[in-house]
C-alpha positions as a LaTeX table, in Angstrom:
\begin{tabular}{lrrr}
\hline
Residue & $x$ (\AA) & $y$ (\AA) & $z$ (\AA) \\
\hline
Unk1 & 114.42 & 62.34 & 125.10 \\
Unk2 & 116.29 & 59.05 & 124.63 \\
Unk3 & 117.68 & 57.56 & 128.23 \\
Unk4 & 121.31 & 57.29 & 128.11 \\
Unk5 & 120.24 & 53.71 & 129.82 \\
Unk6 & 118.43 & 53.31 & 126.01 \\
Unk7 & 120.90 & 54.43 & 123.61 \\
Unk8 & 123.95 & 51.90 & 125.36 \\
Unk9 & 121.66 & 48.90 & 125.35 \\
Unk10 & 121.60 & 49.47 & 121.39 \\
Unk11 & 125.20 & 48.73 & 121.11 \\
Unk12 & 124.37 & 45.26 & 123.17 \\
Unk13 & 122.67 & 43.65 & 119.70 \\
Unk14 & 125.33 & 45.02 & 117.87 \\
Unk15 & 127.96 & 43.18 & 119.84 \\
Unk16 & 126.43 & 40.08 & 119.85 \\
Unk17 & 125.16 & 39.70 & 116.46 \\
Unk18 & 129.41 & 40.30 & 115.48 \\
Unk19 & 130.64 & 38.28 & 118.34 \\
Unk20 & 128.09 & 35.33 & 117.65 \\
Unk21 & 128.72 & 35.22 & 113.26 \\
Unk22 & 132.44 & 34.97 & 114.94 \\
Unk23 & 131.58 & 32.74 & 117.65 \\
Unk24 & 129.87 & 30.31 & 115.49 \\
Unk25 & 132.73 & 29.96 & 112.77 \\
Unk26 & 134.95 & 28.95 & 116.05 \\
Unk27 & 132.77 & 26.66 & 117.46 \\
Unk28 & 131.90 & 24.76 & 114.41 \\
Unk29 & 135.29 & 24.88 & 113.37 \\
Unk30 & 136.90 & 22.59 & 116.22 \\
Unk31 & 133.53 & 20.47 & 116.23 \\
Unk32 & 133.06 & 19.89 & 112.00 \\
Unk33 & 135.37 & 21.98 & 110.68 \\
Unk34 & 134.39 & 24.95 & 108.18 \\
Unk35 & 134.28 & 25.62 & 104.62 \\
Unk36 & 134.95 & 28.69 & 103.75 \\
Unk37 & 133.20 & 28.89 & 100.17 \\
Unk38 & 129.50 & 28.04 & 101.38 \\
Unk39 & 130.09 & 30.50 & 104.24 \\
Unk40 & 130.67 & 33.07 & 101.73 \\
Unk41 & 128.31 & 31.53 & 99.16 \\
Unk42 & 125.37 & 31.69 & 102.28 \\
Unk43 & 126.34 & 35.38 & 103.01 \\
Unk44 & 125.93 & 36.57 & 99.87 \\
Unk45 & 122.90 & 34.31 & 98.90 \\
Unk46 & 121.12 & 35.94 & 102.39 \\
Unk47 & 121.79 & 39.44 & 100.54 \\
Unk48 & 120.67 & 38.67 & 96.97 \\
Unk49 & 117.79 & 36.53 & 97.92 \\
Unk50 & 115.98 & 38.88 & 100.54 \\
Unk51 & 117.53 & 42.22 & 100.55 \\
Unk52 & 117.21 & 42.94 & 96.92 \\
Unk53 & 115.18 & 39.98 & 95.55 \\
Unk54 & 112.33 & 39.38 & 97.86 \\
Unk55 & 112.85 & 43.64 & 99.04 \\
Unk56 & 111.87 & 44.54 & 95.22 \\
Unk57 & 108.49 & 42.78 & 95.57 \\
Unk58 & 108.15 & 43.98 & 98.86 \\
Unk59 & 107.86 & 47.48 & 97.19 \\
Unk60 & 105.46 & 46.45 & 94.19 \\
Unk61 & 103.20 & 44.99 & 97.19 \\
Unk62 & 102.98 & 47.66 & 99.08 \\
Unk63 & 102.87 & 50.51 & 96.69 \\
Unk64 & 99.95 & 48.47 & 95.31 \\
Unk65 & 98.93 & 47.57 & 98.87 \\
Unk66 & 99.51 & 50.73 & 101.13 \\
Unk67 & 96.94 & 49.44 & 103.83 \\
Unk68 & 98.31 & 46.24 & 104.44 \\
Unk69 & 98.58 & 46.71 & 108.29 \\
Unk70 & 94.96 & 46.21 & 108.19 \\
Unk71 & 94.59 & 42.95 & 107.01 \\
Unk72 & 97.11 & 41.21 & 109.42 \\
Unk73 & 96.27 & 37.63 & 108.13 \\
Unk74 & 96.07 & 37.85 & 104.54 \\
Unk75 & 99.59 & 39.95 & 105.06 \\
Unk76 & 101.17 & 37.26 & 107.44 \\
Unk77 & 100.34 & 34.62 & 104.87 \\
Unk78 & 101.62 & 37.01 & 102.11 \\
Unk79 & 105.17 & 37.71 & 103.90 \\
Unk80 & 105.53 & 34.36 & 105.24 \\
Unk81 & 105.22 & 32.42 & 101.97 \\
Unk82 & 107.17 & 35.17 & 100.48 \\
Unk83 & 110.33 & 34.68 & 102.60 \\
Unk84 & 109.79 & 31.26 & 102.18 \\
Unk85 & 110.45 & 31.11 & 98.82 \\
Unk86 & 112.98 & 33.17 & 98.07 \\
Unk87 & 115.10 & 32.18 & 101.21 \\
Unk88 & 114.20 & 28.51 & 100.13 \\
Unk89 & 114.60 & 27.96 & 96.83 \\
Unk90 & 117.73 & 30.63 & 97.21 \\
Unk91 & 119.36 & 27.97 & 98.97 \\
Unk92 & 118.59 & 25.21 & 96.91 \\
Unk93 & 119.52 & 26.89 & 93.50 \\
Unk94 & 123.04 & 27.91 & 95.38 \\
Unk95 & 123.75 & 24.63 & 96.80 \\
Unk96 & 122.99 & 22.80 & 93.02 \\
Unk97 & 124.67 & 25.54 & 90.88 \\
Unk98 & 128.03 & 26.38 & 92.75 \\
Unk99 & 128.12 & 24.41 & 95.90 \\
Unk100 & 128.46 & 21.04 & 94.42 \\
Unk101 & 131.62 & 19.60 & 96.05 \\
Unk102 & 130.27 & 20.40 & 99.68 \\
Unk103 & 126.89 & 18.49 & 99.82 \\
Unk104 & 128.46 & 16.96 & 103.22 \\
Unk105 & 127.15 & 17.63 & 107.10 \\
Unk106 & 130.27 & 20.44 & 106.75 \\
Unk107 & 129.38 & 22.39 & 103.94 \\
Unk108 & 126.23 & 23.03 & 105.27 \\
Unk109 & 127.05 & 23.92 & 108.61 \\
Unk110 & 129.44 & 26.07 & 106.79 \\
Unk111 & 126.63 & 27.70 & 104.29 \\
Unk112 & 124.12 & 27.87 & 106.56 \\
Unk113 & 126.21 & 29.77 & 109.59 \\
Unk114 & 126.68 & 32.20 & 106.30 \\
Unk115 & 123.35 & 33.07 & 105.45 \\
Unk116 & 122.08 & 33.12 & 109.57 \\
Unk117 & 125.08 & 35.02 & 110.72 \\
Unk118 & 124.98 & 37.59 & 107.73 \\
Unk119 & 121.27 & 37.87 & 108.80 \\
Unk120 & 122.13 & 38.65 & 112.09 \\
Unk121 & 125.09 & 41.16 & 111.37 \\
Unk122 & 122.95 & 42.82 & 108.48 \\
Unk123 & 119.42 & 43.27 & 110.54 \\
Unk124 & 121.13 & 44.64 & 113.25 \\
Unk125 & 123.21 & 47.27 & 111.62 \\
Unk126 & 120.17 & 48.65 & 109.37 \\
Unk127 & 117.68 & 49.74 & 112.38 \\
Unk128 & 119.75 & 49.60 & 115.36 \\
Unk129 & 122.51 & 52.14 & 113.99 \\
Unk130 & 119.45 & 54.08 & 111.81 \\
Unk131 & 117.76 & 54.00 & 115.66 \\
Unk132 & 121.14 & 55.16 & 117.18 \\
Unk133 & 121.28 & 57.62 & 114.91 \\
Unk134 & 117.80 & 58.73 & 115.43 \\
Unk135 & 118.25 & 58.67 & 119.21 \\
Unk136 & 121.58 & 61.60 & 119.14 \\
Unk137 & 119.34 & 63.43 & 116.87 \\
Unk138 & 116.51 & 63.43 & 118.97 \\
Unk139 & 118.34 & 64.09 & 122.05 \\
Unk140 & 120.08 & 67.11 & 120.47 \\
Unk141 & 117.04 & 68.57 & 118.74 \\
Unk142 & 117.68 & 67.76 & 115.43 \\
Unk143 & 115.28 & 65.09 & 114.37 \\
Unk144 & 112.53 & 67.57 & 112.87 \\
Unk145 & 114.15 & 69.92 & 111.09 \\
Unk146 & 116.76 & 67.18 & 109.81 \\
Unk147 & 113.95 & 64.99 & 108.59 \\
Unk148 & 111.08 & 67.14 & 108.29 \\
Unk149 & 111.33 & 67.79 & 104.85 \\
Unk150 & 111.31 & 64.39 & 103.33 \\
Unk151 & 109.42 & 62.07 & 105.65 \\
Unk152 & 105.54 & 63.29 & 106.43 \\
Unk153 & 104.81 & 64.94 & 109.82 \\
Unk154 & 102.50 & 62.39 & 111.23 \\
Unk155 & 104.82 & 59.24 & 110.08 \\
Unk156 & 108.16 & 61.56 & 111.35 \\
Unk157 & 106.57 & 61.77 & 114.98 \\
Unk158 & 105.54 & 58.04 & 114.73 \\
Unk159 & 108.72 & 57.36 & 114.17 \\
Unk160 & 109.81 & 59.72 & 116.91 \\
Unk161 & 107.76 & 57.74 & 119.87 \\
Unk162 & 108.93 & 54.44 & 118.92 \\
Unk163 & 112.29 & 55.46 & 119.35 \\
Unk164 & 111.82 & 57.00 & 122.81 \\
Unk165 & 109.35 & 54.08 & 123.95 \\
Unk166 & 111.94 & 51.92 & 122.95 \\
Unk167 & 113.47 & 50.60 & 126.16 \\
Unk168 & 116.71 & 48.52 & 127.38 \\
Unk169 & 114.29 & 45.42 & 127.07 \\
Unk170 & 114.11 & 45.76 & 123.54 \\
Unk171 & 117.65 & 45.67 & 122.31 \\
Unk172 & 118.03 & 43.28 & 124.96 \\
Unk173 & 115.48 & 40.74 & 123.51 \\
Unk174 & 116.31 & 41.49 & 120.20 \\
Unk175 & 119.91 & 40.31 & 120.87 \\
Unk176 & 118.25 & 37.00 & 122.11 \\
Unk177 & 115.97 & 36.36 & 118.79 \\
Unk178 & 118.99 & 36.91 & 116.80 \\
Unk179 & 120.59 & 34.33 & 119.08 \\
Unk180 & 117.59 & 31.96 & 118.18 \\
Unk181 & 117.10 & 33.34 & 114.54 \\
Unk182 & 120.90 & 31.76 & 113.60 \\
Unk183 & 120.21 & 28.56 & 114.41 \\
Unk184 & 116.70 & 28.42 & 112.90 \\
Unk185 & 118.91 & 29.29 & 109.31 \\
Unk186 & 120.95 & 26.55 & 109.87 \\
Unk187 & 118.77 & 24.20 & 110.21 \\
Unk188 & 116.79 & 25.57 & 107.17 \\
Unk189 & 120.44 & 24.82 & 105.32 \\
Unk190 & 120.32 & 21.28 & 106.57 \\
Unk191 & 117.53 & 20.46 & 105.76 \\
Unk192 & 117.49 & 22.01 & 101.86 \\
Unk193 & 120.78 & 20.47 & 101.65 \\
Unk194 & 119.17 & 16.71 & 102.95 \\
Unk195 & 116.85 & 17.43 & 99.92 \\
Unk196 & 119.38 & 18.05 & 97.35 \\
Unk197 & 121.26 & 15.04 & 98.64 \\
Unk198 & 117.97 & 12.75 & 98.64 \\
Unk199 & 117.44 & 13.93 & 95.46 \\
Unk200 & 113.78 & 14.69 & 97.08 \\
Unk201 & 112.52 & 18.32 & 96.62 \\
Unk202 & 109.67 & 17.75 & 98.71 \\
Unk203 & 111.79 & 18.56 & 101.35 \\
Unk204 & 112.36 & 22.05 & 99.61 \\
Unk205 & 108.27 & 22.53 & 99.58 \\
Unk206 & 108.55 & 21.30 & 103.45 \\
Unk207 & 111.31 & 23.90 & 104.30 \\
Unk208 & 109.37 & 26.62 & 102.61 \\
Unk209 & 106.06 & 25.48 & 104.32 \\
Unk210 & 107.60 & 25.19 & 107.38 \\
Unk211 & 109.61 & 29.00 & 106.86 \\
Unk212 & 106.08 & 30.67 & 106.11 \\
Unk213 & 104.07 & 28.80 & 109.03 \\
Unk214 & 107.36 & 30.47 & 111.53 \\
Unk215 & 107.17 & 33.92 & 109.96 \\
Unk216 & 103.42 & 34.34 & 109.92 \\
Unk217 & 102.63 & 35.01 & 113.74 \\
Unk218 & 105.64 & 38.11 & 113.80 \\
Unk219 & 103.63 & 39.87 & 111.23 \\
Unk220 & 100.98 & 40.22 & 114.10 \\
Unk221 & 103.87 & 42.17 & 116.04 \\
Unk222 & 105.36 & 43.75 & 113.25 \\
Unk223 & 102.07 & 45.58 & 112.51 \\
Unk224 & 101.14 & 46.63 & 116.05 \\
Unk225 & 98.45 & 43.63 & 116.49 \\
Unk226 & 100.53 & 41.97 & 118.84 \\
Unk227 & 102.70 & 44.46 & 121.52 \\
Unk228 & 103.93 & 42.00 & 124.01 \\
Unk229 & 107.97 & 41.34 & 123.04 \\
Unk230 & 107.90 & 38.76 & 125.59 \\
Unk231 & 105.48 & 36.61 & 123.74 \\
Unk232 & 107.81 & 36.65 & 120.75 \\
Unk233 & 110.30 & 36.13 & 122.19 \\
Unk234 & 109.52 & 32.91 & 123.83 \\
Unk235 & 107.85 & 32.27 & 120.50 \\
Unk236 & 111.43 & 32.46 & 118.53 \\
Unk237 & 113.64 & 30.43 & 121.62 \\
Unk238 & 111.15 & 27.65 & 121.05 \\
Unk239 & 111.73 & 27.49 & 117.57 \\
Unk240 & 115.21 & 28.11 & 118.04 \\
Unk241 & 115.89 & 25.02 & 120.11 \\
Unk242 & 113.81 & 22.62 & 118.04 \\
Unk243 & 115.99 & 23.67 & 115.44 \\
Unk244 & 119.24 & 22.94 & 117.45 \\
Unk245 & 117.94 & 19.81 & 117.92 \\
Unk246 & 117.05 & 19.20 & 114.07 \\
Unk247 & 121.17 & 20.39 & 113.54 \\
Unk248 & 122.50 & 17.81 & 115.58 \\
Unk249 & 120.19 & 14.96 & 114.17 \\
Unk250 & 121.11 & 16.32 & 110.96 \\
Unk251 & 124.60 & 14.92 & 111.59 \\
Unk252 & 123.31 & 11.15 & 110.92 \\
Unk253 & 121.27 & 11.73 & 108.12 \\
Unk254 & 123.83 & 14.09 & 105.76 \\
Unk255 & 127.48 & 12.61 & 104.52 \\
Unk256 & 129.66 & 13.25 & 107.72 \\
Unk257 & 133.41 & 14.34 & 105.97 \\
Unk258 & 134.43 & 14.84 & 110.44 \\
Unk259 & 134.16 & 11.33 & 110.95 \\
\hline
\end{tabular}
């Protein structure tokens, strides 16, 4: 059985992965002002570029690949140059092909709060309602016989533990690495957007470096190597406040329309 304690803390990530894509566009609206375009150029660049995009080589890799939890490094160095470059180079193509009147410290503050709060809203809603789901079913004992026949019986009561292991610390955390994970895109914006405006696409090859070297330690947690949450967690508000810092530097370096 799923704790009642369980199944309410899922709606916590829910709330504030809506409430901060909102928050955000508030915030950033009194401070810089927002553009509306790149914020609905970024959301719809986060879906093309990873959920279908990056997603359909996902599949060719592991249908070619179907032990790939084994080999934790080569994987982590696999998925982290992956996202990488198609989050990367997603942004750069979309910022020289239609974004070309808002190359200023707005536009992508704008863009990036987009792609990062799309992220957030998106993530959330595919496993936390699918585990919400899962939870009612389990708890009224309907899981097996609802899923039995197209999911394997071993994978079906893996599936089945994770979801009833899954405490109110995990939805709680995850709310606070979506928190971090925002910030982290818009600095990735900046900083794409610095290279378009330099005219230097080094900075692109830096940005996907840099994405790859972030992502490649969560594989080790994504594939059971690594179990403590806390560790990640730690791991992401790190990275998430070096990039806060990297936004508001940004601000002197990128054409500054607030000023």
């Amino acid at each position: 059985m799923v704790s009642t304690a369980t199944i309410i803390s899922m709606f916590v990530p829910i709330v504030v992965s809506i409430s901060l894509f909102v928050g955000l566009i508030l915030v950033y609206r009194k401070k810089t002002g927002i553009a509306v375009k790149p914020v609905v150029i970024g959301a719809i660049g986060f879906v093309v570029a990873t959920q279908i995009l990056e997603k359909v080589l996902h599949v060719v890799v592991i249908t070619n690949f179907p032990n790939y939890a084994d080999h934790p490094w080569l994987f982590g160095l696999y998925g982290g140059m992956a996202a990488g470059l198609f989050e990367e180079l997603g942004r750069f193509l979309l910022f020289i092909w239609l974004l070309k009147k808002f190359h200023d410290y707005k536009g992508g503050i704008s863009f990036g709060i987009g792609w990062g709060g799309t992220e957030a809203v998106l993530l959330v809603m595919m496993t936390v309602v699918q585990n919400m789901i899962f939870a009612f079913m389990i708890n009224s004992g309907t899981f097996e016989s609802s899923l039995g026949g197209s999911i394997p019986a071993d994978q079906l009561a893996g599936m089945k533990e994770s979801i009833v292991n899954q405490g109110v610390s995990f939805y709680l955390l995850g709310s606070l690495e979506r928190f971090f994970a925002v910030f982290l895109q818009i600095a990735f914006s900046l900083l794409v957007l610095i290279a378009v405006v330099k005219k230097k696409f080094s900075y692109v090859v830096y940005a996907i470096l840099i994405h790859a070297a972030i992502d490649f330690p969560l594989v080790f947690f994504q594939t059971g190597y690594l179990k403590n949450l806390w560790v990640i967690e730690l791991y992401m508000a790190i990275i998430g406040l070096l990039s806060f810092v990297f936004i508001k530097k940004s601000k002197n370096i990128l054409p500054d329309t607030t000023r």
